[in-house]
Short mmCIF file of C-alpha atoms and ligand atoms in Angstrom, two decimals:
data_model
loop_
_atom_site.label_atom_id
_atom_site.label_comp_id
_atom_site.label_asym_id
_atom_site.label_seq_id
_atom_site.Cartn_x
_atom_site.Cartn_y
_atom_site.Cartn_z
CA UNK A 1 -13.34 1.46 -0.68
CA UNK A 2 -16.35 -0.69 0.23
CA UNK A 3 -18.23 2.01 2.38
CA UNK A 4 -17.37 5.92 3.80
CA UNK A 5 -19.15 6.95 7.14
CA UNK A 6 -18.79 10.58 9.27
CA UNK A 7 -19.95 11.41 12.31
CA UNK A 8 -20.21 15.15 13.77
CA UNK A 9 -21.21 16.17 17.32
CA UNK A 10 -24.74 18.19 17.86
CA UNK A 11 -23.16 21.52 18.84
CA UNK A 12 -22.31 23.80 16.90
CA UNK A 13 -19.87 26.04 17.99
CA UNK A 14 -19.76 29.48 15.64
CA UNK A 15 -17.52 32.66 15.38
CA UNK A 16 -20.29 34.98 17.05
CA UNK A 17 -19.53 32.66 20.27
CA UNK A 18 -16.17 33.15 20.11
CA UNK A 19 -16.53 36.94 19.66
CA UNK A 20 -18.04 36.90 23.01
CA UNK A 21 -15.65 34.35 24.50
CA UNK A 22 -11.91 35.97 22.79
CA UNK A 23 -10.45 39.28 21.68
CA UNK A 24 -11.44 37.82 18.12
CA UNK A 25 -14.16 38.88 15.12
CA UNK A 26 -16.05 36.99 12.51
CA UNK A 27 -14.28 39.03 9.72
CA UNK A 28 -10.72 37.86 10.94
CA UNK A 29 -11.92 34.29 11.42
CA UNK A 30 -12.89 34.02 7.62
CA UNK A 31 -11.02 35.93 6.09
CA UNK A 32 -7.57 34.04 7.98
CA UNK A 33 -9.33 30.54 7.49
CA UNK A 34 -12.54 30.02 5.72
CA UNK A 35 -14.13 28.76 8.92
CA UNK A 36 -17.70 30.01 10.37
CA UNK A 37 -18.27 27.33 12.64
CA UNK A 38 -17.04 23.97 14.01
CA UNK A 39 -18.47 21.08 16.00
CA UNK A 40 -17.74 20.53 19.47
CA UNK A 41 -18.12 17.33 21.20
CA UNK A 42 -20.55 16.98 24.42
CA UNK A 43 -17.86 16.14 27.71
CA UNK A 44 -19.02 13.07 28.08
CA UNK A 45 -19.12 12.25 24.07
CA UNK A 46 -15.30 10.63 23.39
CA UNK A 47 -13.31 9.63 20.40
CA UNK A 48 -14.48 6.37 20.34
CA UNK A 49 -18.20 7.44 21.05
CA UNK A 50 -17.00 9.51 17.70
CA UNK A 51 -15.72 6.69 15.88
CA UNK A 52 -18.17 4.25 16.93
CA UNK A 53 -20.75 6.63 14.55
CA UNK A 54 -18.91 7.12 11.69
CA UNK A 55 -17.83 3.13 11.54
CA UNK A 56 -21.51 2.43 11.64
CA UNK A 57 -22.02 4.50 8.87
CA UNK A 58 -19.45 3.34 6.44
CA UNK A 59 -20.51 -0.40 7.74
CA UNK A 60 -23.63 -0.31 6.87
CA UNK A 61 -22.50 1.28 3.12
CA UNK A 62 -20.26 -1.05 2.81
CA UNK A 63 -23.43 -3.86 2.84
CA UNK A 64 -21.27 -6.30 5.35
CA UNK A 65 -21.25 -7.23 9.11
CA UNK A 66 -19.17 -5.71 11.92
CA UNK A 67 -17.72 -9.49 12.37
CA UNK A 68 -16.67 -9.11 8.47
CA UNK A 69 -13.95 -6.58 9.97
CA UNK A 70 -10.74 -8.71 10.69
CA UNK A 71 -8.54 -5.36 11.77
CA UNK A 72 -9.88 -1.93 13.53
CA UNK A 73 -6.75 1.36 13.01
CA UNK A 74 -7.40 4.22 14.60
CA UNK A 75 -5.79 7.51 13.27
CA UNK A 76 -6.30 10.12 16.65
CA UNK A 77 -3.94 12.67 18.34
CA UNK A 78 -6.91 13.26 21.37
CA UNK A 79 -7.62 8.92 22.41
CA UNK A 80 -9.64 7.57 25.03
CA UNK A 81 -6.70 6.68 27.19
CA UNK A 82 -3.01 7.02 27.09
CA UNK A 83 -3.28 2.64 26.29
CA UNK A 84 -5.28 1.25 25.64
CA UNK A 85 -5.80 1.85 21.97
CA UNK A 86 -9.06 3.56 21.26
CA UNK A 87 -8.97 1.01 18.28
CA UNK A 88 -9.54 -1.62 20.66
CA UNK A 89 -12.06 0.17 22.95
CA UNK A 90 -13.92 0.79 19.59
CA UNK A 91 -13.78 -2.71 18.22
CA UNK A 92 -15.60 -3.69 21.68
CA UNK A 93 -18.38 -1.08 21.23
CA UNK A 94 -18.70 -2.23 17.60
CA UNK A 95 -19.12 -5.87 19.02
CA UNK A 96 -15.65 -6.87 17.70
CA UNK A 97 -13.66 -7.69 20.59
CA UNK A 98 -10.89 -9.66 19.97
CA UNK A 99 -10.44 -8.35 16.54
CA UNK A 100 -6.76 -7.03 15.42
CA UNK A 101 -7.09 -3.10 16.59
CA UNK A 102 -4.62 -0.45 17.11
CA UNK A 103 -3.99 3.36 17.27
CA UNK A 104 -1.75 5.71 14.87
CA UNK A 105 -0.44 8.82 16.34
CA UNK A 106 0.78 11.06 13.63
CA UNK A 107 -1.48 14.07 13.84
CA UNK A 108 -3.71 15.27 10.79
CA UNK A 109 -1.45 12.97 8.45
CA UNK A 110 -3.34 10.61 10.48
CA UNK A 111 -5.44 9.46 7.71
CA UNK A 112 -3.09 9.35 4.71
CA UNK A 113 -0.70 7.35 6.97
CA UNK A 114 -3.62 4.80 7.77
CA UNK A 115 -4.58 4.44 4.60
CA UNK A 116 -1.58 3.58 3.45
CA UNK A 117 -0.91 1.48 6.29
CA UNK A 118 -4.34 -0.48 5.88
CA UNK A 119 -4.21 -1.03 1.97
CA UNK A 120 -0.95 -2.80 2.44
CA UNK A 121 -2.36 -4.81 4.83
CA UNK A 122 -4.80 -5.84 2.14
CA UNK A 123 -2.80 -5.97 -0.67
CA UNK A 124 -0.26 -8.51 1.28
CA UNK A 125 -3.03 -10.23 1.71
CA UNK A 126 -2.81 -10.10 5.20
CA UNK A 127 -6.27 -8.97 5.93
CA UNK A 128 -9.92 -9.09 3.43
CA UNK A 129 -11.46 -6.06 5.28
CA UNK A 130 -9.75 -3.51 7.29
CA UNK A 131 -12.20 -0.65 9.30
CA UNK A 132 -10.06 2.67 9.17
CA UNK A 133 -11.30 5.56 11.88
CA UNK A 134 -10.05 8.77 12.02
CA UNK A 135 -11.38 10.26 15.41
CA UNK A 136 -10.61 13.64 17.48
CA UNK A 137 -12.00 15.27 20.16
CA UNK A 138 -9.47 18.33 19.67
CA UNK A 139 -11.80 20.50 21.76
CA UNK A 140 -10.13 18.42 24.66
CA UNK A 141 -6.69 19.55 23.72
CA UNK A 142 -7.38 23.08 22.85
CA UNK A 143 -6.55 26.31 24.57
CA UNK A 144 -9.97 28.54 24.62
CA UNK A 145 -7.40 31.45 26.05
CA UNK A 146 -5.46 30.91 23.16
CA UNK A 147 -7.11 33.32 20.22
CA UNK A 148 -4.42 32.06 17.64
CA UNK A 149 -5.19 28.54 18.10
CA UNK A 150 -8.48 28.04 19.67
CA UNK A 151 -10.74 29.09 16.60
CA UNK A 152 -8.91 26.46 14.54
CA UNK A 153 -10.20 23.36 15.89
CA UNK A 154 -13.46 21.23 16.09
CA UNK A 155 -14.36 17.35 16.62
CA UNK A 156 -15.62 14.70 14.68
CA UNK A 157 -15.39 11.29 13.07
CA UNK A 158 -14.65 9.88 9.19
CA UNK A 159 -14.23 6.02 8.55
CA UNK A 160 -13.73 3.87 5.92
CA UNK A 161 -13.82 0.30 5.00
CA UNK A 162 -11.67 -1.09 2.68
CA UNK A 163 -11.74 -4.60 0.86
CA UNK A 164 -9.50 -6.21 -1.11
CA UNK A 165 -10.99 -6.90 -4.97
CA UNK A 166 -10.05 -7.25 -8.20
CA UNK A 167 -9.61 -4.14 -9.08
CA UNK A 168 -6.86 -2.43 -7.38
CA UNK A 169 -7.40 1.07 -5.46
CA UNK A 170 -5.01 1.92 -3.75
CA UNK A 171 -2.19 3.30 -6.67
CA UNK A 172 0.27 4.98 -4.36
CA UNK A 173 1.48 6.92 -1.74
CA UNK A 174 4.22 9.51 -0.39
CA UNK A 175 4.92 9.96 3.35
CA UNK A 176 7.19 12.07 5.70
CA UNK A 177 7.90 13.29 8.45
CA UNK A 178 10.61 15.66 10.07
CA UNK A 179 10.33 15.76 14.23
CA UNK A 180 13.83 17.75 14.75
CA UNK A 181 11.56 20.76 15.77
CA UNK A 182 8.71 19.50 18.16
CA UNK A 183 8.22 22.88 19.28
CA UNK A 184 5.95 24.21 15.85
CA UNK A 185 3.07 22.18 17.05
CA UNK A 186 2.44 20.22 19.72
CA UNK A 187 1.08 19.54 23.01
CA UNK A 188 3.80 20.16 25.40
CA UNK A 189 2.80 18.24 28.53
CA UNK A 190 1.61 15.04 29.28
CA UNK A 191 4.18 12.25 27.87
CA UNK A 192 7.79 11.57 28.85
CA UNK A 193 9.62 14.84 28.50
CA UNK A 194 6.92 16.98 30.37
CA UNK A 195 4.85 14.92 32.84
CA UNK A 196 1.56 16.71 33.52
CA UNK A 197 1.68 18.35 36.92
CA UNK A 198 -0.55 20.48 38.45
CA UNK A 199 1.22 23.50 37.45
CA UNK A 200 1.50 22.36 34.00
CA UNK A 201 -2.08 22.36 33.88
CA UNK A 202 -2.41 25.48 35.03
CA UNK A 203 -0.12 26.65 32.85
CA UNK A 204 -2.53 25.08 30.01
CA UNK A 205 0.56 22.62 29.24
CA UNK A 206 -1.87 20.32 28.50
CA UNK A 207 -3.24 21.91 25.52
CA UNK A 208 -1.84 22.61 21.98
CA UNK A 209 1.00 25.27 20.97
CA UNK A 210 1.55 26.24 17.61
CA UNK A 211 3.22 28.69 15.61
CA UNK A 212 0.73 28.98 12.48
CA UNK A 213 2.86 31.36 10.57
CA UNK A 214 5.91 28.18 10.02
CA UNK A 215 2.84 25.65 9.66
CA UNK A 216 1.03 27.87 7.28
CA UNK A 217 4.37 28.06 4.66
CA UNK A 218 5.34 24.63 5.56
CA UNK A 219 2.13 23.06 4.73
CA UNK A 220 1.42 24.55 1.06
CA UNK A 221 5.00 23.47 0.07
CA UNK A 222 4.50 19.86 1.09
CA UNK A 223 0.90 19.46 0.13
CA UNK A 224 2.10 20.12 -3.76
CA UNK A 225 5.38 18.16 -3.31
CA UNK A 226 3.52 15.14 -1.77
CA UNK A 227 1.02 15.45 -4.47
CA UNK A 228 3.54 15.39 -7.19
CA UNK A 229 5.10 12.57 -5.93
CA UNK A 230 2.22 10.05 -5.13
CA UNK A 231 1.11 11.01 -8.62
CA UNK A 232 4.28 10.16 -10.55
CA UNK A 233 4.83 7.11 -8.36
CA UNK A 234 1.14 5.71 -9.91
CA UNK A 235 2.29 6.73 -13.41
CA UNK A 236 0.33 10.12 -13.06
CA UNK A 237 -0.39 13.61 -13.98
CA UNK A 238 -2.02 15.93 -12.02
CA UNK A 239 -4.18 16.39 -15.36
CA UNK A 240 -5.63 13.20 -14.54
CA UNK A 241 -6.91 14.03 -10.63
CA UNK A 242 -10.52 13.70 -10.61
CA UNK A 243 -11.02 14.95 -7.02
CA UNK A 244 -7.94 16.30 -4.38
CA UNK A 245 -9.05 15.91 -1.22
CA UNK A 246 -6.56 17.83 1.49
CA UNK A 247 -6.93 17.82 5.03
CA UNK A 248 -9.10 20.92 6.21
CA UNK A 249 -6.68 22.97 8.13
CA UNK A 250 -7.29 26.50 7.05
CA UNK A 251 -8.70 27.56 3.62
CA UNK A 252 -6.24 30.12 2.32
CA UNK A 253 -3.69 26.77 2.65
CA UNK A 254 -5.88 24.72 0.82
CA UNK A 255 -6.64 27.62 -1.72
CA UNK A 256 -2.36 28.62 -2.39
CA UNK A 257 -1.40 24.83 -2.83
CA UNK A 258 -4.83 24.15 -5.47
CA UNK A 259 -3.82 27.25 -7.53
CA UNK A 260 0.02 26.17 -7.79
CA UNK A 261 -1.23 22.53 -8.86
CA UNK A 262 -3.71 24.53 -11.20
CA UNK A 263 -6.56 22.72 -9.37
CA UNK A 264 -9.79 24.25 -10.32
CA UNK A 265 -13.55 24.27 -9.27
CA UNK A 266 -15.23 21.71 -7.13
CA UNK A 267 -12.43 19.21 -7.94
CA UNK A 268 -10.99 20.51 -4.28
CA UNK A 269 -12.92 19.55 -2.07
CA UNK A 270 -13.99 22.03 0.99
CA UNK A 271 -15.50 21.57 4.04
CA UNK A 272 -13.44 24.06 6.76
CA UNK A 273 -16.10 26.38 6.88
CA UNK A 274 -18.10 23.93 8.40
CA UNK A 275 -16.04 22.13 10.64
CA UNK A 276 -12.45 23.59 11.03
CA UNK A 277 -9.65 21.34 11.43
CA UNK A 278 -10.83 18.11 12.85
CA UNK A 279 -7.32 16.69 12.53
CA UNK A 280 -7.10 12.99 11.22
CA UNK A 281 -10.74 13.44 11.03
CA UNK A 282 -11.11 15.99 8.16
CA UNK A 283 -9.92 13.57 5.03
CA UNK A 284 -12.72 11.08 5.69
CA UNK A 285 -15.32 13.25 6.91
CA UNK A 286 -14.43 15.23 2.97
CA UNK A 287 -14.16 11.81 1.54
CA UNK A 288 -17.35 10.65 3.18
CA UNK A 289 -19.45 13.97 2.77
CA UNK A 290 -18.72 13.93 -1.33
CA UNK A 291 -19.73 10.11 -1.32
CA UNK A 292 -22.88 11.29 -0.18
CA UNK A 293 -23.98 13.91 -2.47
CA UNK A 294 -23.28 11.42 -5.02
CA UNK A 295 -20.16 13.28 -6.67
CA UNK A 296 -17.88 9.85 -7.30
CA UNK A 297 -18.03 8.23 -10.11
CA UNK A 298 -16.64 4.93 -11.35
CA UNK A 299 -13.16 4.76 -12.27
CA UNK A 300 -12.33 8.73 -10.66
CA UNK A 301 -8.85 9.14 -9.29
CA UNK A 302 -8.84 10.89 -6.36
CA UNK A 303 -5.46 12.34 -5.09
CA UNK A 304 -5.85 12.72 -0.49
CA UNK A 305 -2.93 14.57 0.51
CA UNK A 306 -2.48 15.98 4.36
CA UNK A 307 0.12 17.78 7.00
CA UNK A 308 0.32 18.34 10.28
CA UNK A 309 2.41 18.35 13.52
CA UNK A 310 5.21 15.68 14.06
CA UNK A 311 5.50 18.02 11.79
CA UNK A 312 4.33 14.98 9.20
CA UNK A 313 2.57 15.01 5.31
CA UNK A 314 1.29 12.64 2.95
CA UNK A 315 -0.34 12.02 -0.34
CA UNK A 316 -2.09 8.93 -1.51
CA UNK A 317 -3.44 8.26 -4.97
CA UNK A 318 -6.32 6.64 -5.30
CA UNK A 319 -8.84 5.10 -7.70
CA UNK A 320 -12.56 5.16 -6.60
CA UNK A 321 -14.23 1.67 -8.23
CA UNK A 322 -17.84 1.66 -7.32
CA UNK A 323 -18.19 -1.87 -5.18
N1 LIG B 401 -8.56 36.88 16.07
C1 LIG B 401 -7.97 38.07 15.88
N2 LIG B 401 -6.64 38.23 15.77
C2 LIG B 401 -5.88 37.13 15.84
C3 LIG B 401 -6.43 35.84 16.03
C4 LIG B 401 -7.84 35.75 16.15
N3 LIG B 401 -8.46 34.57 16.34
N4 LIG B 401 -5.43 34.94 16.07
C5 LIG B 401 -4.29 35.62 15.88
N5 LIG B 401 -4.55 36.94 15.76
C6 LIG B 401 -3.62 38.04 15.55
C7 LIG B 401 -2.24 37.73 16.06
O1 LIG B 401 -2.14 38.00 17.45
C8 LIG B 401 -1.40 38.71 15.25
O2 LIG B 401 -1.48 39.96 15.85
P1 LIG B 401 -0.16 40.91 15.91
O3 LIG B 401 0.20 41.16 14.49
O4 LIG B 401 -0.66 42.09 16.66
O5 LIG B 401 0.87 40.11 16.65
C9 LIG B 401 -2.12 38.77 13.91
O6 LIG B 401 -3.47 38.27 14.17
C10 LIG B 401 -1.48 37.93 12.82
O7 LIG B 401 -1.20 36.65 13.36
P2 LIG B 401 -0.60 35.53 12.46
O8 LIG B 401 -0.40 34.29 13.30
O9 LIG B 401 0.56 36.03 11.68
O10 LIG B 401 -1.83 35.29 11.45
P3 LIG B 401 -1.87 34.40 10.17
O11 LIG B 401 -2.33 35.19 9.02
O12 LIG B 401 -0.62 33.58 10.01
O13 LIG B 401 -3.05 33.38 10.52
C11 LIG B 401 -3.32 31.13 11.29
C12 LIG B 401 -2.95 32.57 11.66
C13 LIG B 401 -4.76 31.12 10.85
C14 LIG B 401 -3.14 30.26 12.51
C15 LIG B 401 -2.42 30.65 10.14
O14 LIG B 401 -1.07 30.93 10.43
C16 LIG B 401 -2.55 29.18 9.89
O15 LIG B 401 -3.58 28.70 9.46
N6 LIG B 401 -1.48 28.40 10.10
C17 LIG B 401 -1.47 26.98 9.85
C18 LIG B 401 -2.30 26.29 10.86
C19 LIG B 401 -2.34 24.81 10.58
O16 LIG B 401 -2.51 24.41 9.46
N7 LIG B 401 -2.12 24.04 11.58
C20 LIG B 401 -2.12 22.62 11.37
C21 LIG B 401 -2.53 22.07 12.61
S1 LIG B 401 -2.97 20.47 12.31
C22 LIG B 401 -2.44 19.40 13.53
O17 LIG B 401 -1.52 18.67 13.31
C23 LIG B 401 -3.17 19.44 14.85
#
């Protein structure tokens, strides 16, 4: 990776708001998820706004141009517009337009699938520099009457650029996905099945479902099974993970699948209590958050692995060369 950028909105929104908001307390909110606060974006702040931030960042890291960028993916369940992509409405704030750009839609595997997606690009040699987002404004598709769901989610922005060099990065990578059961998560109205209607958005249609309990067991089991698998596809041992990186859903997840891989210390790295679940966000904004405080070293292998609705997962191995 040539650079790692995050973005977070200004506000702050923490569990003593929504104590006076929901039928909720600070003591369930931790001790259920780890969180004590999130960010929430301003209305008129969007995912690309987001995105835009975060790109900058891991630009500027990265020591090259904007016009060095010759394809823009954006990982995002909450985008700008139905079409077009927020990819391409980013590439024209970042000065890019006409630049390859397009979305990925596959929820908080949103980043594992995009990086996956963009290292092959490099590795074919089809592109030199790819700019990966991942971008959510969940606050937009969350249910503030909804006590089980609503506490979960904030906003915010990770990106990456990657390069193609030498020395190879990107070792492997394990994907699925299993839609036969829509219904665990997912924002009923809106697309094709459900067209939003007035009463659907009264109903709060428009907003996300999701029954944590099936998630919650769902998600451990595939976060160590993905793991396992991107690891022995690069040759590995989970002896050999420097840093595991999962996406921030809810820290008692995190915690159960780190003690089954015997994952200890700061070599899983946490940020939920800061920001919640930021979706396809949360990987980069990890990734980008332990680049800064100077905690990668030369040659570490780190092992991102995520979940999410669709319901979807992923692992990808990588190795972090200093550039
Ligand atoms: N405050 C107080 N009580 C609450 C709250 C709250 N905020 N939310 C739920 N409760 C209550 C429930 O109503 C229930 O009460 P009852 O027993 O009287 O019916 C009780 O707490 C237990 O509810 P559960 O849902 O069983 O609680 P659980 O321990 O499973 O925790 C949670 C819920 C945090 C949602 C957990 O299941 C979870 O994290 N699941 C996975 C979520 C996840 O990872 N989602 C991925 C989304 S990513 C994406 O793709 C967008």
């Amino acid at each position: 990776m040539a650079g790692v950028g995050h973005y977070v909105p200004e506000r702050v929104m923490t569990n003593a708001d929504f104590e006076k908001i929901l039928d909720t307390t600070d003591e369930w909110i931790v001790s259920r998820t780890g969180m004590h606060e999130r960010h929430i974006a301003r209305d008129d702040e969007t995912t690309s706004d987001m995105g835009l931030a975060a790109a900058k960042m891991a630009i500027e890291r990265a020591g090259c141009a904007a016009s060095d960028i010759g394809c823009v993916i954006v990982a995002t369940v909450t985008p700008d517009y139905l079409f077009p992509a927020t990819a391409s409405v980013l590439a024209a704030k970042l000065g890019i337009a006409g630049t390859a750009a397009f979305d990925m839609e596959i929820a908080c595997s949103g980043f594992i699938y995009g990086l996956t997606v963009a290292s092959s690009l490099i590795q074919s040699g089809v592109y030199r520099r790819v700019l990966l987002v991942g971008s959510e404004k969940l606050s937009s598709i969350t249910n503030y009457e909804d006590r089980g769901t609503a506490v979960l989610f904030g906003d915010g922005a990770g990106a990456v650029v990657l390069e193609a060099a030498e020395r190879n990065d990107f070792l492997s990578s394990e994907l699925g996905s299993d839609g036969s059961d829509p219904s665990l998560l997912l924002v009923p109205a809106g697309g094709t099945v459900a067209p939003l209607t007035a009463e659907g958005i009264s109903e709060k249609q428009n907003k996300m479902v999701m029954k944590g309990r099936e998630v919650f067991r769902f998600a451990v089991t595939k976060m160590i099974e993905a793991t396992d698998a991107a690891l022995a596809k690069a040759g590995l041992t989970r002896k050999d993970i420097s840093y595991a990186i999962p996406h921030q859903a809810n820290r008692r997840i995190i915690d159960a699948a780190a003690k089954q891989l015997e994952m200890i210390g700061d070599k899983v790295v946490i940020t939920v209590d800061k920001y919640g679940n930021t979706s396809s966000a949360s990987i980069p904004i990890a990734l980008s958050e332990t680049y800064g405080a100077g905690k990668l070293k030369d040659g570490d292998l780190i092992v991102f692995v995520g979940f999410g609705g669709g319901l979807s997962w992923g692992a990808v191995a990588w190795r972090w060369w200093e550039r």
